[in-house]
PDB file of C-alpha atoms in Angstrom:
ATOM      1  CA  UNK H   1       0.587 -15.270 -13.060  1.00 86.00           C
ATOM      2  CA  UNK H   2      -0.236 -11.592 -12.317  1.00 95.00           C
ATOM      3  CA  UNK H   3       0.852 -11.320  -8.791  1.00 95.00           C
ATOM      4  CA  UNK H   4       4.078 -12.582  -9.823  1.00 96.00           C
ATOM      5  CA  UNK H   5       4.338 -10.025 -12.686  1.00 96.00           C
ATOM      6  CA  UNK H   6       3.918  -7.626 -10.157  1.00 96.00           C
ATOM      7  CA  UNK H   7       5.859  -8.691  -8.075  1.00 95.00           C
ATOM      8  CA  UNK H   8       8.879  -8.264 -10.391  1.00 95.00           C
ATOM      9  CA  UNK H   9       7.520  -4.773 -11.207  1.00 95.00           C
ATOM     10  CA  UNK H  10       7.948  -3.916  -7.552  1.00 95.00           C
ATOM     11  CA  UNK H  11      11.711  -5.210  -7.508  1.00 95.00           C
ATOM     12  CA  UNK H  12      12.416  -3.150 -10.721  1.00 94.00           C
ATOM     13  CA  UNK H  13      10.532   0.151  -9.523  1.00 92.00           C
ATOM     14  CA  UNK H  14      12.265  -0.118  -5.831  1.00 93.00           C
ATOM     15  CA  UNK H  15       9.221  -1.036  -4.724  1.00 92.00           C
ATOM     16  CA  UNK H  16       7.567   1.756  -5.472  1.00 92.00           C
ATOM     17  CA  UNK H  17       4.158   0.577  -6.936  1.00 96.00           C
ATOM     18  CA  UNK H  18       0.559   1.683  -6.344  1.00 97.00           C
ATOM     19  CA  UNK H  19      -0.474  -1.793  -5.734  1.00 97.00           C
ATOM     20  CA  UNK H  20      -0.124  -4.487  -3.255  1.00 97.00           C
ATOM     21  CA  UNK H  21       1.617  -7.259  -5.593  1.00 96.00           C
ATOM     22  CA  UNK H  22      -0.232 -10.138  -4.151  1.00 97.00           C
ATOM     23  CA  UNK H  23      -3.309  -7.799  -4.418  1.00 97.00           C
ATOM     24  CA  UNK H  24      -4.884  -9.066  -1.004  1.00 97.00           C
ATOM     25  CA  UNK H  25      -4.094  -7.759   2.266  1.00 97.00           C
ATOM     26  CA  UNK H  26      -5.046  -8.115   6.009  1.00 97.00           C
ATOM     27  CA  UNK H  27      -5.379  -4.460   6.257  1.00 96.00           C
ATOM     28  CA  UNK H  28      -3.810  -2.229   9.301  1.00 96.00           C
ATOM     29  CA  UNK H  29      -4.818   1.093  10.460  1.00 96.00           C
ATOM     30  CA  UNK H  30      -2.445   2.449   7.664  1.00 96.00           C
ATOM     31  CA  UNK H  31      -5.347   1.034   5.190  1.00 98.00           C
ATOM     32  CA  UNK H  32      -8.012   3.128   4.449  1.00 98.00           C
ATOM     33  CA  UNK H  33     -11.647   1.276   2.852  1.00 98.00           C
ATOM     34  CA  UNK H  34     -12.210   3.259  -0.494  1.00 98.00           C
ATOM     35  CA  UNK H  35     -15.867   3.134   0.611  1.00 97.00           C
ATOM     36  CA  UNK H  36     -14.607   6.469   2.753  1.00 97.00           C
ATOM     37  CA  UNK H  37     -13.909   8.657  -0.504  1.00 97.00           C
ATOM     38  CA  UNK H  38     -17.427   8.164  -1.239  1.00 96.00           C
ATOM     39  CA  UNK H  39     -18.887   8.700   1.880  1.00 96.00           C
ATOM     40  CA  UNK H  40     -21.276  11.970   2.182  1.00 96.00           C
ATOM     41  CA  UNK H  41     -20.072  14.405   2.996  1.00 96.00           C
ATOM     42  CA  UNK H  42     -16.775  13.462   1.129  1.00 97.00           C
ATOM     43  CA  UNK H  43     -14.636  14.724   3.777  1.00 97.00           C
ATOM     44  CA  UNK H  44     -11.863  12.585   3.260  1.00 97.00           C
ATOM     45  CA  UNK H  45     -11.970  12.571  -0.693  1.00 97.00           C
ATOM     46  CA  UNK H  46     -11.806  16.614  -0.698  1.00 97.00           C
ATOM     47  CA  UNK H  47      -8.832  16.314   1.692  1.00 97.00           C
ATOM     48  CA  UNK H  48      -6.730  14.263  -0.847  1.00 96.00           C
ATOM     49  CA  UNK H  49      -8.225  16.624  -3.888  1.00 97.00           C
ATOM     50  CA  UNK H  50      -6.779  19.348  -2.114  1.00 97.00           C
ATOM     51  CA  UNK H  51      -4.084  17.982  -1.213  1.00 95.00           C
ATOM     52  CA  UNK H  52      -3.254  17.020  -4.581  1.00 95.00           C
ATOM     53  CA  UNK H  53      -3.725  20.847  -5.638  1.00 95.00           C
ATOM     54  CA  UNK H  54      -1.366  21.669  -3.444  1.00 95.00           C
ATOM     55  CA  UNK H  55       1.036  19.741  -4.245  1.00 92.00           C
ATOM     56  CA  UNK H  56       1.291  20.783  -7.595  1.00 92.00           C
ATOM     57  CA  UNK H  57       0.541  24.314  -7.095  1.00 93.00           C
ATOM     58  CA  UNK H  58      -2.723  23.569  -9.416  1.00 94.00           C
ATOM     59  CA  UNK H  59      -6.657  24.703  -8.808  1.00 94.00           C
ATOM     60  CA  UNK H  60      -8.637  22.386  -7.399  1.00 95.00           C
ATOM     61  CA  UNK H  61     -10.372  20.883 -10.495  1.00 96.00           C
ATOM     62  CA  UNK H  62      -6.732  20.433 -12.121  1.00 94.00           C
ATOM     63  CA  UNK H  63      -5.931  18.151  -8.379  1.00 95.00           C
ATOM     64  CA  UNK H  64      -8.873  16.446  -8.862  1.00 96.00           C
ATOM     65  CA  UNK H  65      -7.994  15.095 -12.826  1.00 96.00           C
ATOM     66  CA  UNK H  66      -4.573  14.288 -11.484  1.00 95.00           C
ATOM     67  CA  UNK H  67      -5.902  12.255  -8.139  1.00 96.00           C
ATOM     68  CA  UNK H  68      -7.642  10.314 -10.628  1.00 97.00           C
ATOM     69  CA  UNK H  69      -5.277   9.926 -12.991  1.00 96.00           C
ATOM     70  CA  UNK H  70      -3.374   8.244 -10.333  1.00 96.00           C
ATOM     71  CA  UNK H  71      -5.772   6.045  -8.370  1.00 97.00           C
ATOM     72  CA  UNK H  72      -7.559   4.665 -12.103  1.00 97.00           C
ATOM     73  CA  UNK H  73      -4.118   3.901 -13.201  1.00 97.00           C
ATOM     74  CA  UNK H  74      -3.040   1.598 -10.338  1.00 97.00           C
ATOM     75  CA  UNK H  75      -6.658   0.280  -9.827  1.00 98.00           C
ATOM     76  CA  UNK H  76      -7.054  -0.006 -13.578  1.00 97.00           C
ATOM     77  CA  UNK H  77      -3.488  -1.833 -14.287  1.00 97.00           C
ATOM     78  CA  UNK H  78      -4.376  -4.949 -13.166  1.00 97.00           C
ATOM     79  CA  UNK H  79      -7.288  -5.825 -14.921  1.00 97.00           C
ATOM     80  CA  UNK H  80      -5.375  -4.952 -18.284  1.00 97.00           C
ATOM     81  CA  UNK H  81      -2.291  -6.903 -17.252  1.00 97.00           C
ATOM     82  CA  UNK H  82      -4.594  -9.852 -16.328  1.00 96.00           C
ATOM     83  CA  UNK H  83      -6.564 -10.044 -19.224  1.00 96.00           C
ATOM     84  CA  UNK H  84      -2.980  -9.776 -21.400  1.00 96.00           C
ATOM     85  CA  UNK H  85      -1.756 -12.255 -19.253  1.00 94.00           C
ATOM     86  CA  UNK H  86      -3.823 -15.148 -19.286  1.00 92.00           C
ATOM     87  CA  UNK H  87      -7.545 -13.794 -19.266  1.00 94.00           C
ATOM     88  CA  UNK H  88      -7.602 -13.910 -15.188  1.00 95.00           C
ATOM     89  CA  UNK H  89      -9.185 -10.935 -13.900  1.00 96.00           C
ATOM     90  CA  UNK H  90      -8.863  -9.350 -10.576  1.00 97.00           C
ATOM     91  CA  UNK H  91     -11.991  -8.080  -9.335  1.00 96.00           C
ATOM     92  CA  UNK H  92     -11.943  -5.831  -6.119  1.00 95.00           C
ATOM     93  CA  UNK H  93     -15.264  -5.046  -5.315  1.00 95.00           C
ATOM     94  CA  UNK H  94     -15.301  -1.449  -3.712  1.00 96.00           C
ATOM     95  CA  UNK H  95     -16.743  -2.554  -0.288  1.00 96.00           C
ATOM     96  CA  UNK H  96     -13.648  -4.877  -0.497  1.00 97.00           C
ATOM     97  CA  UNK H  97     -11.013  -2.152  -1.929  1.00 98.00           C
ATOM     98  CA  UNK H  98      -8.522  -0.109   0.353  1.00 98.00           C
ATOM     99  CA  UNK H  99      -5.912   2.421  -0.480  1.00 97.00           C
ATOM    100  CA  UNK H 100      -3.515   4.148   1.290  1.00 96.00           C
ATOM    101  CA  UNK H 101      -1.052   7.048  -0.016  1.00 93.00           C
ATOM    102  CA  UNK H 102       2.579   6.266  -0.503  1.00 94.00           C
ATOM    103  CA  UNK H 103       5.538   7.509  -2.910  1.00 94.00           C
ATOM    104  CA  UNK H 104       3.464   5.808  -5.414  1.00 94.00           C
ATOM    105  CA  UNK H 105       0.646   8.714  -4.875  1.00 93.00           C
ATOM    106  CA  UNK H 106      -1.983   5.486  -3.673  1.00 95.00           C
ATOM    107  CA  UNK H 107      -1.171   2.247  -3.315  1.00 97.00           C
ATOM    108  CA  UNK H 108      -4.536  -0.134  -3.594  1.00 97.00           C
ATOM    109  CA  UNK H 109      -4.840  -3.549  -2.157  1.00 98.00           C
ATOM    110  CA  UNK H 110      -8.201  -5.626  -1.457  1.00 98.00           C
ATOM    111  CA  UNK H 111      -9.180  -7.900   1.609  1.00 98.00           C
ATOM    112  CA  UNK H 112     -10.294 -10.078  -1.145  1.00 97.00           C
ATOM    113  CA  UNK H 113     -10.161 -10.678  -5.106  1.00 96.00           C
ATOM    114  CA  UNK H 114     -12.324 -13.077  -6.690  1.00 96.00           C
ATOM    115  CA  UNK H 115     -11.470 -13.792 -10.519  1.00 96.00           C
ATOM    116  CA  UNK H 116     -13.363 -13.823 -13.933  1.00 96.00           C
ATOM    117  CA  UNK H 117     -12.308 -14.525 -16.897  1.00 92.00           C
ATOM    118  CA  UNK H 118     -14.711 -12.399 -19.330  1.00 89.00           C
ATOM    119  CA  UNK H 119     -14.307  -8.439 -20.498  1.00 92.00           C
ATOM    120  CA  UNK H 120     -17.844  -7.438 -19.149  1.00 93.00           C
ATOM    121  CA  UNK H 121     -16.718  -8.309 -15.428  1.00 95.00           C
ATOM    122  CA  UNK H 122     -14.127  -5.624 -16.641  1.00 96.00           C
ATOM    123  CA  UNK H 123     -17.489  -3.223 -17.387  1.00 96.00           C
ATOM    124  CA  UNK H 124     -19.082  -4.369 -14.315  1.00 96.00           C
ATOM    125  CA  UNK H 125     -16.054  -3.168 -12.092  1.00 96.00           C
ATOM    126  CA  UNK H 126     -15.403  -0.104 -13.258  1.00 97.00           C
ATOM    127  CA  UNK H 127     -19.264   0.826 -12.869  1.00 97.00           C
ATOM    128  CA  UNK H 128     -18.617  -0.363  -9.041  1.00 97.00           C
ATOM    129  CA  UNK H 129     -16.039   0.530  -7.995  1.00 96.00           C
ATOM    130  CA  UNK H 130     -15.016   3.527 -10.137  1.00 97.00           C
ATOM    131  CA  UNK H 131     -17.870   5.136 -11.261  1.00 98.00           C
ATOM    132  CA  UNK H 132     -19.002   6.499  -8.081  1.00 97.00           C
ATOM    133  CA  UNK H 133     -15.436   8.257  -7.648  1.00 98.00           C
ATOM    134  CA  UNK H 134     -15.751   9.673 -10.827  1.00 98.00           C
ATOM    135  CA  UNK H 135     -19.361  11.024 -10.025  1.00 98.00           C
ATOM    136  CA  UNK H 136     -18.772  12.573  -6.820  1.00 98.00           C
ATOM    137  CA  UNK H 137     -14.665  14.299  -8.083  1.00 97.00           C
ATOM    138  CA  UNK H 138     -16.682  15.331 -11.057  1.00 97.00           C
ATOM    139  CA  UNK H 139     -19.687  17.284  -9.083  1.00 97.00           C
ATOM    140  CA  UNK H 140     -16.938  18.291  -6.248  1.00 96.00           C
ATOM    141  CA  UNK H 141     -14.218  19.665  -8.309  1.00 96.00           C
ATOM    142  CA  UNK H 142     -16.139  21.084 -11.400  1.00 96.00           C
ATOM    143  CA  UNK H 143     -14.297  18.836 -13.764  1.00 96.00           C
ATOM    144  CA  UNK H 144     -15.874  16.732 -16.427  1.00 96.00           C
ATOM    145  CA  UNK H 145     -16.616  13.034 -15.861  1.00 97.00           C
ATOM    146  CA  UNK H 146     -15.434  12.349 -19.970  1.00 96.00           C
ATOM    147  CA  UNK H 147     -12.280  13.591 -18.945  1.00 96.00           C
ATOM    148  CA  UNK H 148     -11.840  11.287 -15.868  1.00 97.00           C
ATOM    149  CA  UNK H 149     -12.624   8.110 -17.610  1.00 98.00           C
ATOM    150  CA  UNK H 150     -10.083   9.117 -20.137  1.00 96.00           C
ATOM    151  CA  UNK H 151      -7.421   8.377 -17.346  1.00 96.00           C
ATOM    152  CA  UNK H 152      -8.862   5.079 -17.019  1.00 97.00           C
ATOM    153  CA  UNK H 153      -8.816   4.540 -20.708  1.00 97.00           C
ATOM    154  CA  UNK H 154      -5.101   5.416 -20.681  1.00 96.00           C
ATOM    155  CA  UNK H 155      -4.397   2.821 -17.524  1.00 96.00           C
ATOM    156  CA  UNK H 156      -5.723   0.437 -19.903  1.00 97.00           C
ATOM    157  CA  UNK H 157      -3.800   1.093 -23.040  1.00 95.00           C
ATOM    158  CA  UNK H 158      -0.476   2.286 -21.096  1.00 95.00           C
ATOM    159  CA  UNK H 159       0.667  -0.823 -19.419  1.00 96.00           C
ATOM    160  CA  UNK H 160      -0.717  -2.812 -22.613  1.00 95.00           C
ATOM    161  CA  UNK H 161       1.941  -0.884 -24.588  1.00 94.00           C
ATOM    162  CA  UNK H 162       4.654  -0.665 -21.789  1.00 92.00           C
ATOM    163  CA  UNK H 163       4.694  -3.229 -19.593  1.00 94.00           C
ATOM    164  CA  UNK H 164       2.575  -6.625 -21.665  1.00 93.00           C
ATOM    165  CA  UNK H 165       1.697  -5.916 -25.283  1.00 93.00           C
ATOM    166  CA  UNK H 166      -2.070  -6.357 -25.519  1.00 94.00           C
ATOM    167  CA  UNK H 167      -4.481  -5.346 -27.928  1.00 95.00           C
ATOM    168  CA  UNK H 168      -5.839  -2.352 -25.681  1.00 95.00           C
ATOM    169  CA  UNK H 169      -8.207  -1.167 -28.768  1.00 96.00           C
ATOM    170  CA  UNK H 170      -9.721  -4.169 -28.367  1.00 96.00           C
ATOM    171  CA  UNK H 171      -9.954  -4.403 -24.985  1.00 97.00           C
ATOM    172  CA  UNK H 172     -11.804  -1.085 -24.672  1.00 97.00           C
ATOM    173  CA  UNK H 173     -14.086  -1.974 -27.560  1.00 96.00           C
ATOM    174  CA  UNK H 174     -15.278  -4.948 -26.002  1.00 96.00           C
ATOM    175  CA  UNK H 175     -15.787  -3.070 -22.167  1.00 96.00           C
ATOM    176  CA  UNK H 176     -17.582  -0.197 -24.599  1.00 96.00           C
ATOM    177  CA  UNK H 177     -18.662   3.369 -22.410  1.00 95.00           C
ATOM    178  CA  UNK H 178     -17.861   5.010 -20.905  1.00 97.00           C
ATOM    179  CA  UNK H 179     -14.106   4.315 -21.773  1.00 97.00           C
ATOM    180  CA  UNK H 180     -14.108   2.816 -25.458  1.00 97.00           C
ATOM    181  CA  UNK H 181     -13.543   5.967 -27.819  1.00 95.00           C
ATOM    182  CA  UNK H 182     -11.466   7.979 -25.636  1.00 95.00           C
ATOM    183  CA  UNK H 183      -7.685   6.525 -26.552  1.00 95.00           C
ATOM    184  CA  UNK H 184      -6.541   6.132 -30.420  1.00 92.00           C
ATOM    185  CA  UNK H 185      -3.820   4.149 -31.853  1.00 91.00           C
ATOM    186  CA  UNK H 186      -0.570   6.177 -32.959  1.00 85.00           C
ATOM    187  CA  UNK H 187       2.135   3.984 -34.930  1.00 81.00           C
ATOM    188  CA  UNK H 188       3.411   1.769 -31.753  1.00 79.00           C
ATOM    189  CA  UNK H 189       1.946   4.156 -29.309  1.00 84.00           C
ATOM    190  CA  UNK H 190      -1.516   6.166 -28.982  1.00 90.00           C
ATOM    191  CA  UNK H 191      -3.251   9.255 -28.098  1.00 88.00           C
ATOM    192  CA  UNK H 192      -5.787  10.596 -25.561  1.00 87.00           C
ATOM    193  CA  UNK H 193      -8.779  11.988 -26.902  1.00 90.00           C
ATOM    194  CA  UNK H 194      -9.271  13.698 -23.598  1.00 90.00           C
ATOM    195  CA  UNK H 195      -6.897  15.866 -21.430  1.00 86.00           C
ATOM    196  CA  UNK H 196      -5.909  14.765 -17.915  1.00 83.00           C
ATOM    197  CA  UNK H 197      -4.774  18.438 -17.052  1.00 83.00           C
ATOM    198  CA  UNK H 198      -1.148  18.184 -16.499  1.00 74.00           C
ATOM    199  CA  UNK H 199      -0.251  20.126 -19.127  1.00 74.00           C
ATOM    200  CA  UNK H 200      -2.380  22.917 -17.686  1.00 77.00           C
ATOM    201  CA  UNK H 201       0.170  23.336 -14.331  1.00 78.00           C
ATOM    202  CA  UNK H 202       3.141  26.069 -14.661  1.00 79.00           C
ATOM    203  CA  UNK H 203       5.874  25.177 -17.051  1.00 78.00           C
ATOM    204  CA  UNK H 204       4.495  21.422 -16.930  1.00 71.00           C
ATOM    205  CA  UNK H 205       4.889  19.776 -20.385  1.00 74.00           C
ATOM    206  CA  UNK H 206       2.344  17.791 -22.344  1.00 69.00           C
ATOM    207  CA  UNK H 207       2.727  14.215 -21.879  1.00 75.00           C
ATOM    208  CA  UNK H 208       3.171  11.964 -24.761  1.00 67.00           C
ATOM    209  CA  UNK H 209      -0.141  10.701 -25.173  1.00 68.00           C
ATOM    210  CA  UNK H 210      -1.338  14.290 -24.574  1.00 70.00           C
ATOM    211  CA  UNK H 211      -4.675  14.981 -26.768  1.00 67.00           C
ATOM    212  CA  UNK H 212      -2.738  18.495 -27.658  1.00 61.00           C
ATOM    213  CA  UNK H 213       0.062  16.662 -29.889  1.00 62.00           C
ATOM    214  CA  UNK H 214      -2.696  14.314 -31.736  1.00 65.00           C
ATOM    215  CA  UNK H 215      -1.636  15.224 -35.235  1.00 65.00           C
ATOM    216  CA  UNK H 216      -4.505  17.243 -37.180  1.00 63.00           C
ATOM    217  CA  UNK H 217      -6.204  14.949 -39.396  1.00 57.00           C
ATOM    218  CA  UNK H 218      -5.980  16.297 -43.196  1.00 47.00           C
ATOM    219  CA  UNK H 219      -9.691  17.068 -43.896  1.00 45.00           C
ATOM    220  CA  UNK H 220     -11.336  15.165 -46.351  1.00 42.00           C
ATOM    221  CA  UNK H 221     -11.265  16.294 -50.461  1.00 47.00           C
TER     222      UNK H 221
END
């Protein structure tokens, strides 16, 4: 089952993992509902983007890619490691979906996950619950939405190449926009078709899906 595969992905990682293995919690004041981050006037969601900046030194559209990167990736992981797994689904509606930051960067849990067993419940979850992120970081931070959903393209293909070998092309052919298109298949690995940014901070390098190391594609006779 998934929460057990997570589970042992906790004890491996030191229990550092952005989320809650058994995916549901009773949540404490150290919970946060995600339904805050899009909550007019964004207060809270600007406070993590620039927090994020900070961190890394970067401008504030650069901390907004990289807040994403990290919240699609854990939010995104277990729908791809479910589907691998045994076509089981989590589904965390957003009104059910809470976060809170730890050495993880978030850590995302839900007060409750229902499951489904077909790819468009996939769709229909990342046009609830991540879509409006992606909308609001997007018109907040000046950085384009096509590059944000390639970070959730990559949290699908990543763990599908790392952690349970699954046919991620597939996967994001069947879910279609706005993430199919923006990952391609490399020998046993792949590459973004978008940039998350990293490789724009001071003496960062390019990771190794980076879109800047796609090899150039002899042009046709």
């Amino acid at each position: 089952m998934l929460t057990e595969l997570l589970d042992r992905m906790a004890a491996e990682r030191g229990g550092v993992l952005g989320v809650e293995p058994k995916l549901v919690i009773d949540p404490d004041e150290s919970w946060t509902p995600v339904t805050e981050l899009v909550r007019e006037p964004y207060t809270l969601l600007g406070q993590l983007v620039d927090a994020t900046a900070a961190r890394w030194n970067a401008p504030r559209h650069v901390g907004a890619a990289l807040l994403w990167k990290t919240y699609s990736y854990w939010h995104t992981m277990p729908l791809a490691l479910g589907w691998a797994l045994d076509g089981r689904i989590p589904i965390m509606r957003l009104a059910d979906t809470y976060f809170k930051e730890s050495e993880a960067g978030v850590t995302i849990a839900a007060t409750d996950v229902r499951w489904a067993a077909d790819t468009e419940a996939i769709g229909d979850v990342l046009a609830e619950s991540q879509a409006p992120l992606v909308k609001v970081l997007s018109a907040m931070a000046k950085v384009g939405e096509r590059t944000l959903w390639g970070s959730t393209a990559e949290a699908f293909a990543h763990p599908l190449t790392q952690v349970m070998p699954g046919d991620y092309m597939a996967l994001l052919k069947r879910i279609g926009k706005p993430v199919d298109g923006l990952v391609e298949p490399a020998d046993d690995a792949y590459f973004r078709r978008t940039c998350c940014l990293w490789v724009t901070l001071p003496d960062a390098q390019a990771c190794g899906s980076c879109c800047v190391l796609r090899p150039r594609r002899s042009p046709s006779p």
